[in-house]
CSV table of C-alpha atoms in Angstrom, one decimal:
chain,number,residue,atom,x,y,z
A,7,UNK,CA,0.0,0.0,0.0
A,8,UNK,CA,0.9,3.4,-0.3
A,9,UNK,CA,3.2,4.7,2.8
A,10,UNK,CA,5.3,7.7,3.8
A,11,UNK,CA,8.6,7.9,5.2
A,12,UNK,CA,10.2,10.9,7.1
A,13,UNK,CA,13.6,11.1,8.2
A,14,UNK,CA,14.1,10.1,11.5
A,15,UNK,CA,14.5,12.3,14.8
A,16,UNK,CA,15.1,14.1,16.5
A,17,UNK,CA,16.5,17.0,15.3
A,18,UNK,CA,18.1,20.0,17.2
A,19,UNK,CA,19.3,23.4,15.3
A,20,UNK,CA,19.8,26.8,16.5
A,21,UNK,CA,18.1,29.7,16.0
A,22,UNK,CA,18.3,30.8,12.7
A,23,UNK,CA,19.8,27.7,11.1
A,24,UNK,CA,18.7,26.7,7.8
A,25,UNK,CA,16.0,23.8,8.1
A,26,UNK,CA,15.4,20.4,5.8
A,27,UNK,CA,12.9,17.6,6.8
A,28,UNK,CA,13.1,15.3,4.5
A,29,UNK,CA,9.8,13.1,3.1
A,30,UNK,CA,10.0,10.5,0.5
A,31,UNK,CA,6.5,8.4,-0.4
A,32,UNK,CA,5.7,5.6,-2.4
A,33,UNK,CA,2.2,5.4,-3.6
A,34,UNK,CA,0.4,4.4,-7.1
A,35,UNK,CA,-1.2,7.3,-8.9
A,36,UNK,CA,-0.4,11.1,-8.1
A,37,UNK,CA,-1.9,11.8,-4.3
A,38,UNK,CA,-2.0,14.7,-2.7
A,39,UNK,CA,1.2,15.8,-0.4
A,40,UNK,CA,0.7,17.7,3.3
A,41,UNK,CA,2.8,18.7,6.2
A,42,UNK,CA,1.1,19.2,9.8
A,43,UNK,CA,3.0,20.2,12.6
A,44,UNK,CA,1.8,19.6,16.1
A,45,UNK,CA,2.8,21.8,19.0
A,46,UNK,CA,3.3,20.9,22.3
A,47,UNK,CA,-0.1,19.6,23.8
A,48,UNK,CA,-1.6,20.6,20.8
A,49,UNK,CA,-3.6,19.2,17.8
A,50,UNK,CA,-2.2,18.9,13.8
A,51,UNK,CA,-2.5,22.1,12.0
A,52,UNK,CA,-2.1,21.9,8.1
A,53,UNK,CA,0.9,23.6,7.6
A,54,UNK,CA,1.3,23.3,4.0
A,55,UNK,CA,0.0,21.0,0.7
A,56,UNK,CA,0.5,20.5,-2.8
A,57,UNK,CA,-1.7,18.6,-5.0
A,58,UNK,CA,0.6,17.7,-8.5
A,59,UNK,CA,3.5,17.4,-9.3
A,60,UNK,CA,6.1,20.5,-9.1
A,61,UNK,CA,4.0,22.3,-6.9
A,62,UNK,CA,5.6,24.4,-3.9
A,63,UNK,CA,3.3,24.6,-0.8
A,64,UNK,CA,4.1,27.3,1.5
A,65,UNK,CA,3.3,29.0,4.6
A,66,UNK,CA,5.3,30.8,7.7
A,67,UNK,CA,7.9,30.8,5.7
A,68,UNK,CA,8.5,27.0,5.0
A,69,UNK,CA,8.0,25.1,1.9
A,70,UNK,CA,7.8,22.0,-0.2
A,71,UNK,CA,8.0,21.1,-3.7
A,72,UNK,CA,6.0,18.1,-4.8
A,73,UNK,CA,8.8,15.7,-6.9
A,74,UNK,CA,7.4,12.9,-8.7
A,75,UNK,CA,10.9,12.2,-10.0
A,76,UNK,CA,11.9,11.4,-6.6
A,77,UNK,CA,8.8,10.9,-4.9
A,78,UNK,CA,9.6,13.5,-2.2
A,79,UNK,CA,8.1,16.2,-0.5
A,80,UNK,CA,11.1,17.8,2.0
A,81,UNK,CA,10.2,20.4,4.3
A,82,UNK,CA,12.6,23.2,4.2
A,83,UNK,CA,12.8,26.4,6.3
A,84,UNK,CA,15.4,29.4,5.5
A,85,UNK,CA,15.8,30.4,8.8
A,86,UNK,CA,14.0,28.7,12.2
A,87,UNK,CA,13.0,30.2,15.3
A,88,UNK,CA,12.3,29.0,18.9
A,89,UNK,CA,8.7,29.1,18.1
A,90,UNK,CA,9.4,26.3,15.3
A,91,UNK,CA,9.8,23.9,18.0
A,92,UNK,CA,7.2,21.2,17.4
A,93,UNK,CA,6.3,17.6,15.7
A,94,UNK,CA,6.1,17.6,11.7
A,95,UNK,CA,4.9,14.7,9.7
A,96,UNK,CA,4.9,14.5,6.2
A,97,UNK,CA,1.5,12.8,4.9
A,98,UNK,CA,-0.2,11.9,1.5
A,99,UNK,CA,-4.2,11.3,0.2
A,100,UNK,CA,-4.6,7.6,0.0
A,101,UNK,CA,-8.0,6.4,-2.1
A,102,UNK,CA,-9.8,3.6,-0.4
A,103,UNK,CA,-13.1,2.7,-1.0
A,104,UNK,CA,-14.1,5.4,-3.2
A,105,UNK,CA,-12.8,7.5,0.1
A,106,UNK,CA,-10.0,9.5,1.1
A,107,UNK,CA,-7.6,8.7,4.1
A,108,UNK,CA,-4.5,10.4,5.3
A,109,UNK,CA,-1.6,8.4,5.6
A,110,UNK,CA,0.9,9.9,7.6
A,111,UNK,CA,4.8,9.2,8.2
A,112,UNK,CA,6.4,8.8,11.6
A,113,UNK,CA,6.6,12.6,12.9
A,114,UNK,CA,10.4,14.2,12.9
A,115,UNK,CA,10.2,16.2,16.8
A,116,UNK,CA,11.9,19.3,16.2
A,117,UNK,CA,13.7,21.4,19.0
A,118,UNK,CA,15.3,24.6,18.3
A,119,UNK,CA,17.6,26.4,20.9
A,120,UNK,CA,17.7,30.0,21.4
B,11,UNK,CA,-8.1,27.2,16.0
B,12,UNK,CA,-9.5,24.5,13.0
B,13,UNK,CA,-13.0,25.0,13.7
B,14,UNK,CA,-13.1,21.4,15.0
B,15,UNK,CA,-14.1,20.5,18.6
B,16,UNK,CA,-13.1,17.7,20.1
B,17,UNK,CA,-14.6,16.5,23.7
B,18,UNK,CA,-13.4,15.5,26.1
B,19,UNK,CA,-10.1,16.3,26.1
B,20,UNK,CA,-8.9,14.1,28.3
B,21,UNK,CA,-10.1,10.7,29.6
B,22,UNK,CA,-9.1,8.1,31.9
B,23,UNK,CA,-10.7,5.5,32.8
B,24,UNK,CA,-10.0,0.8,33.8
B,25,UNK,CA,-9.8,-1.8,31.6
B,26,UNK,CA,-13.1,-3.7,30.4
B,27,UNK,CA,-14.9,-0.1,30.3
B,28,UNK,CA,-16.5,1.7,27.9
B,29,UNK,CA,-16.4,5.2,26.4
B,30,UNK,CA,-17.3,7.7,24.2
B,31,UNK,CA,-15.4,10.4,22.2
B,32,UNK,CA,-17.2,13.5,20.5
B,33,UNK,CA,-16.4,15.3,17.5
B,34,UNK,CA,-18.3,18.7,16.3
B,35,UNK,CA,-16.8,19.1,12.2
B,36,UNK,CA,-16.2,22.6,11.0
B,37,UNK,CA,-19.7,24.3,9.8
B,38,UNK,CA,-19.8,22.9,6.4
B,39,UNK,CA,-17.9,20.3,6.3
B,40,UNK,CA,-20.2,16.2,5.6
B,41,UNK,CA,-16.9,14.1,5.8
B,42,UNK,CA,-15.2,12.9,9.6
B,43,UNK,CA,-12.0,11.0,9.8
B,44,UNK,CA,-11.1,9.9,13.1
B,45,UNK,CA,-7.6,8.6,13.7
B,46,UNK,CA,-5.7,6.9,16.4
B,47,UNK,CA,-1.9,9.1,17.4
B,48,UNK,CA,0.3,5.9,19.7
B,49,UNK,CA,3.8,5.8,20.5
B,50,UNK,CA,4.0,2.6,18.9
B,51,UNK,CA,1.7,2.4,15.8
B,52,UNK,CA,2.0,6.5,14.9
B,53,UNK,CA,-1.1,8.2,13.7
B,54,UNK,CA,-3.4,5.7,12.1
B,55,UNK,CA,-6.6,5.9,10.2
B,56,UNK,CA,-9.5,4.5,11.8
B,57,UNK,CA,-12.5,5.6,10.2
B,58,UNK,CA,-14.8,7.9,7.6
B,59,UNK,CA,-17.9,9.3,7.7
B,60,UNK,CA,-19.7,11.2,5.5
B,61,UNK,CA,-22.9,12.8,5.3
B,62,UNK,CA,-23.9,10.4,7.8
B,63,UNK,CA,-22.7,7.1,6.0
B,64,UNK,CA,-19.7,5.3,6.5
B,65,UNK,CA,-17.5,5.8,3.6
B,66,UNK,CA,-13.9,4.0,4.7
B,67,UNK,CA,-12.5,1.9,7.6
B,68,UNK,CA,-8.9,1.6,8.3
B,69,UNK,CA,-7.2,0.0,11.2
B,70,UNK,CA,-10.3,-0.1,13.6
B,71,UNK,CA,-10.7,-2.5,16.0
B,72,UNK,CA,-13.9,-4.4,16.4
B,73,UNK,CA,-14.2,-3.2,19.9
B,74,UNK,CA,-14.8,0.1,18.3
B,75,UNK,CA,-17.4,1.8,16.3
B,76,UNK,CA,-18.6,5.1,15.4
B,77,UNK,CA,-21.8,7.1,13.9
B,78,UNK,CA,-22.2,10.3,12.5
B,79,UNK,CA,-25.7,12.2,13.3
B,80,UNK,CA,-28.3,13.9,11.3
B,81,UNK,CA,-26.4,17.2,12.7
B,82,UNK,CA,-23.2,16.1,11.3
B,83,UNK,CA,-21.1,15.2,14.4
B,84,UNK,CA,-19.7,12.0,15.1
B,85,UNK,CA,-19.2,9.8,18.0
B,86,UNK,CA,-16.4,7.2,18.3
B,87,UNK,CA,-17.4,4.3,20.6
B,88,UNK,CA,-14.8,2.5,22.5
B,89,UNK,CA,-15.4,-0.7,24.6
B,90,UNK,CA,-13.5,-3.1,26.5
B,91,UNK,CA,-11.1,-1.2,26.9
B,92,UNK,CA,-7.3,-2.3,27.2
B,93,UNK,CA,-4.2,-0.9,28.1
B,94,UNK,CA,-2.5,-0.7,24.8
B,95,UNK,CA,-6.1,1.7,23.8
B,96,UNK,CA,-4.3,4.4,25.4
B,97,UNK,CA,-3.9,7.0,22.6
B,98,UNK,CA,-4.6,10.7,21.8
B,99,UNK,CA,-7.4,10.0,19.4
B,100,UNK,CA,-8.3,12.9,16.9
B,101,UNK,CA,-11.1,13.8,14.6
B,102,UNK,CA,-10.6,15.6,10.9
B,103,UNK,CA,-13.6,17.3,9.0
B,104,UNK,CA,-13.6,18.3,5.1
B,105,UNK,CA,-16.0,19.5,3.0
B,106,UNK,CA,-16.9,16.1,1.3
B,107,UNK,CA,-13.7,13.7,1.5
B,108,UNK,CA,-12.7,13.4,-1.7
B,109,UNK,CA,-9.4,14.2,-1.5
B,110,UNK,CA,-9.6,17.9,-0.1
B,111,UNK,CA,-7.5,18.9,2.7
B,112,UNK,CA,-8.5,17.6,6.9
B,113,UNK,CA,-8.5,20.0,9.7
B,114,UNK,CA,-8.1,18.3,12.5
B,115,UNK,CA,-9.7,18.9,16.0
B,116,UNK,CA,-7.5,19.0,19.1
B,117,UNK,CA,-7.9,15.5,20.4
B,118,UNK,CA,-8.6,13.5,23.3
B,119,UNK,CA,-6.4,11.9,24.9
B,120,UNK,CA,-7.7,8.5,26.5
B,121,UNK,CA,-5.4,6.8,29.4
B,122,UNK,CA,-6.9,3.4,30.1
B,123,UNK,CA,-5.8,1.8,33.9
């Protein structure tokens, strides 16, 4: 079946560092590509999608660019801050049934120091 | 803030009992997902709903079941419970569930005794 794998944590930067998560997938057809991050005690919030192939998603100054050639979707981030400290995972549409599921890779916990 | 609610937001509770979690989807939205967050299986799908049908299982037990009502939210039944149930279980709403982004509520998180 279709699955998602994220490179494995944790990771620790400093402030202003330059950030990649790496995500690569395998799936059959051309699914849809998210990131949610999850804060501290806190739920997933979409942080950023792309739908096809050579799209960039972005938001709060992160991105991802959707690469069928290498069926990967890395998180990148020019320049993190404290308040970046959180869980990301990487996850993909999967069709079942007619439906839609999320399948999700194993979270990368990221820490940054002041 | 998703526009999801989630209650409760935390539960604990023996072994052998039975509970239920609530989920209110964003004004709009017919589809809820609910998924299971462990430390040792990840986030996992469970379950689809949509428009009060069920649309898509996943990984749910037979212990477990869940409903959506004529006013859209859903309820996820658990029973008999057992220790390895312990998870922060979440609920997602989209407009129909075709492939269209999830917002996900805040969770519960369930601690089973």
């Amino acid at each position: 079946g279709n699955s998602v794998t994220q490179m494995e944590g944790p990771v620790t930067l400093s402030e202003e560092a330059f950030l990649t998560i790496n995500c690569t997938y395998t799936a059959t057809g051309y699914p849809s590509l998210f990131w949610y991050v999850q804060y501290p005690g806190e739920g997933l919030q979409l942080l950023l999608k792309a739908t096809k192939a050579d799209d960039k998603g972005s938001n709060k100054g992160f991105e991802a660019t959707y690469r069928k050639e290498t069926t990967s979707f890395h998180l990148e981030k020019g320049s993190v801050q404290v308040s970046d400290s959180a869980v990301y995972f990487c996850a993909l549409s999967d069709r079942i049934q007619g439906a839609q599921k999320l399948v999700f890779g194993q979270g990368t916990r990221l820490t940054i120091n002041p | 803030d998703s526009g999801v609610t989630q209650t409760p937001k935390h539960l604990i509770t023996a072994t052998g009992q039975r509970v239920t979690l609530r989920c209110s989807p964003r004004s709009g939205d017919l589809s809820v997902y609910w998924y299971q967050q462990s430390l040792d299986q990840g986030l996992q799908f469970l379950i689809q709903y949509y428009n009060g049908e069920e649309r898509a299982k996943g990984n749910i037990l037979e212990r477990f079941s869940a409903q959506q009502f004529p006013d859209l939210h859903s309820e996820l039944n658990l029973s008999s419970l057992e220790l390895g149930d312990s998870a922060l279980y979440f609920c997602a709403s989209s407009v129909e569930g075709g492939g269209e982004t999830q917002y996900f509520g805040p969770g519960t998180r369930l601690l089973v005794l």
